[in-house]
């Protein structure tokens, strides 16, 4: 009986139990009846799908198997686990694509909407080799999207768990193996070619044919394994009727191999196998150097420098402010009015009305019910809600939302430089190579024509020229991150260097609320105090948080039937049928009120109960900051408060006429636009609460944060309040960074022009050109890194 059961078990599928009839599939000592059962087993056991590719994506696989390669994405549960966001009509997914390696890749991946109408937009993160795609799932399913990417040569590596670092390591090891094979073959091919190098004629005559065949044998794995990526990328590019930067390299490699094989097979020469092996070896070394540097910069930005914002966490019944990086799955968090949801979470308490414009670009709020998932990036527009985190905080995802096309519309030269290269450079390069070959061929020098053609194709690659800007700006980003200034992207640094006018908000920007100079003039009953506390705890405004903190230990939370917060004015809520107004004097007080002091007024059922008076203190080093910035910038102040601090501020700011008080959010926006109409490059520096419009309209918007979740998508940078003293150094360093870019551009351009000159003359061998390519990359990386470090040291950053 036991023997019979054993035989039956071996003849049935481990996954579905069906009989295993003909071809079997085995994984981990288990047998499966078909490819589908084996793949589902891998998915359910949380194996990386790269294993799936290792088992199935092999040469000679059938068309049917290739078509079913992404069949698992048809499962609703699997596809939902991969999505970042989904509503009735739109989905967003972030995919890891290891094949991204040049500006042409970026241009093609960001043009997916031209290939399929179901793609709304796509944005590439070059450092992390990821693409974030927004698509209409009724027109294009996730499976079809992935198949589209695979068809153009960019198959994503998909995993059901967060293993980005593992995927990066696997990709790096794959490249190292290719370099090892190319290096081994190159060294041995060089050794066997010594007789030809040193002109040992008699020795070479006896063994020339044998050595030629051995060299050709060494060239085969280098050609078809180590150099395969260049051919795959080129073929996919040609299928899409586009030319990427790998096309000239692949063409040069192919011609080297064909000519070498022809000479060796016909016995007419020794071929160029050693040159071919060396060419691919050094090309791969250059790619490895770029990849290693990009991975380092990505690690620096994603794991060492989180947004300087905080989230309110509920721990053992107590509300505690914690850093964004410390939020874990299972934590319960509070999201107040106008705060961003930092991670995917389930709604536990409260009325959620979420504005997903940060994610989708559509500003119509969406109501959520208890138990429903709220995706990261949504902004709460009503009263406070309680959530339970179900997915870890993703720094890279929040950054990608921040960098979405709808958040960054303005472009400058450096932003579009790579795209221009990828479109026009390759045809121009091929034309120069063909012209050089034709010139020397018509002159009767076939050897020089051959050398000129291949050398131009190899040395003309603009990698060093295209890398000078992103490497420099990425290094500057890391410096800023370490010093408490988190820039949206490299474009923000370029805009920062062009600024000539600075506009400051007052409360929360150049001043903070004092902890020991806070009191209430008036009288509140215990019930009224609880009402005020219950209303204020929903708001993220500094004064509301101050009031909630003062009443938090003695008051209880009361349910609200309505809540509306008006930026620049105050809050209107209803508790137990009573209307409550908390805000400015014009919003919450009446002309008959006896209170004439400035502060936050409280009005319950038409009766003014009193006013919260809180004194503000200037940020540490404010006088020094204003003094240093006044030498190179026009300084303006916009404040929503009265003029009680006008005298003190007039002593700090050089121009009294630039001090403006009693400014509403709309006033701040119009003031910034007026400055821009006068041809001024304006930077708005505020807290992101009552000046979001001005932050968005300004050429550069910097939101100042003090341990609160006031992240504003409209801004270009977030600065920790503790780093306010460094503001002059930040602006000075940005200007120096642009000088570094200009210098590196000159170095790169001189290299390309000089190399192209010798290449067209036919005096530069393909092997030397291949060596110079990674050397130019190393030179640019070294120069930009060293120069950036020196300027950072000079500015004490």
Coordinates of C-alpha atoms in Angstrom, one line a residue, residues 93-112 121-134 149 152 154 396 399-400 403-405 411 415 419 489-490:
X93 CA 2.7 50.7 -11.0
X94 CA 6.5 51.0 -10.4
X95 CA 8.6 48.4 -12.2
X96 CA 12.3 47.5 -11.9
X97 CA 13.9 47.4 -15.3
X98 CA 17.6 46.5 -15.1
X99 CA 18.0 47.3 -18.9
X100 CA 17.9 51.0 -18.3
X101 CA 21.5 52.3 -18.9
X102 CA 21.5 55.4 -21.1
X103 CA 19.5 58.5 -22.1
X104 CA 17.9 56.7 -25.0
X105 CA 16.4 54.2 -22.6
X106 CA 14.9 57.1 -20.6
X107 CA 13.5 58.8 -23.7
X108 CA 11.9 55.6 -25.0
X109 CA 10.4 54.5 -21.6
X110 CA 8.9 58.0 -21.1
X111 CA 7.3 57.8 -24.6
X112 CA 5.2 54.7 -23.8
X121 CA 2.2 58.8 -18.5
X122 CA 5.5 57.2 -17.5
X123 CA 8.5 58.5 -15.6
X124 CA 11.9 56.9 -15.2
X125 CA 14.1 56.9 -12.1
X126 CA 17.6 56.4 -13.7
X127 CA 19.4 55.9 -10.4
X128 CA 17.1 53.1 -9.2
X129 CA 16.5 51.7 -12.8
X130 CA 12.7 51.9 -12.2
X131 CA 9.8 53.3 -14.3
X132 CA 6.6 54.5 -12.8
X133 CA 3.7 54.0 -15.3
X134 CA 0.2 55.5 -15.0
X149 CA 7.8 46.8 -22.1
X152 CA 10.6 47.0 -26.8
X154 CA 12.9 46.4 -21.4
X396 CA 11.6 56.2 -3.5
X399 CA 10.0 60.9 -4.4
X400 CA 8.6 59.6 -7.6
X403 CA 8.7 64.2 -9.4
X404 CA 5.5 63.4 -11.4
X405 CA 5.1 65.3 -14.6
X411 CA 12.3 72.2 -18.1
X415 CA 16.9 68.3 -18.4
X419 CA 16.8 63.4 -24.8
X489 CA 15.2 66.5 -8.1
X490 CA 18.2 67.7 -9.8

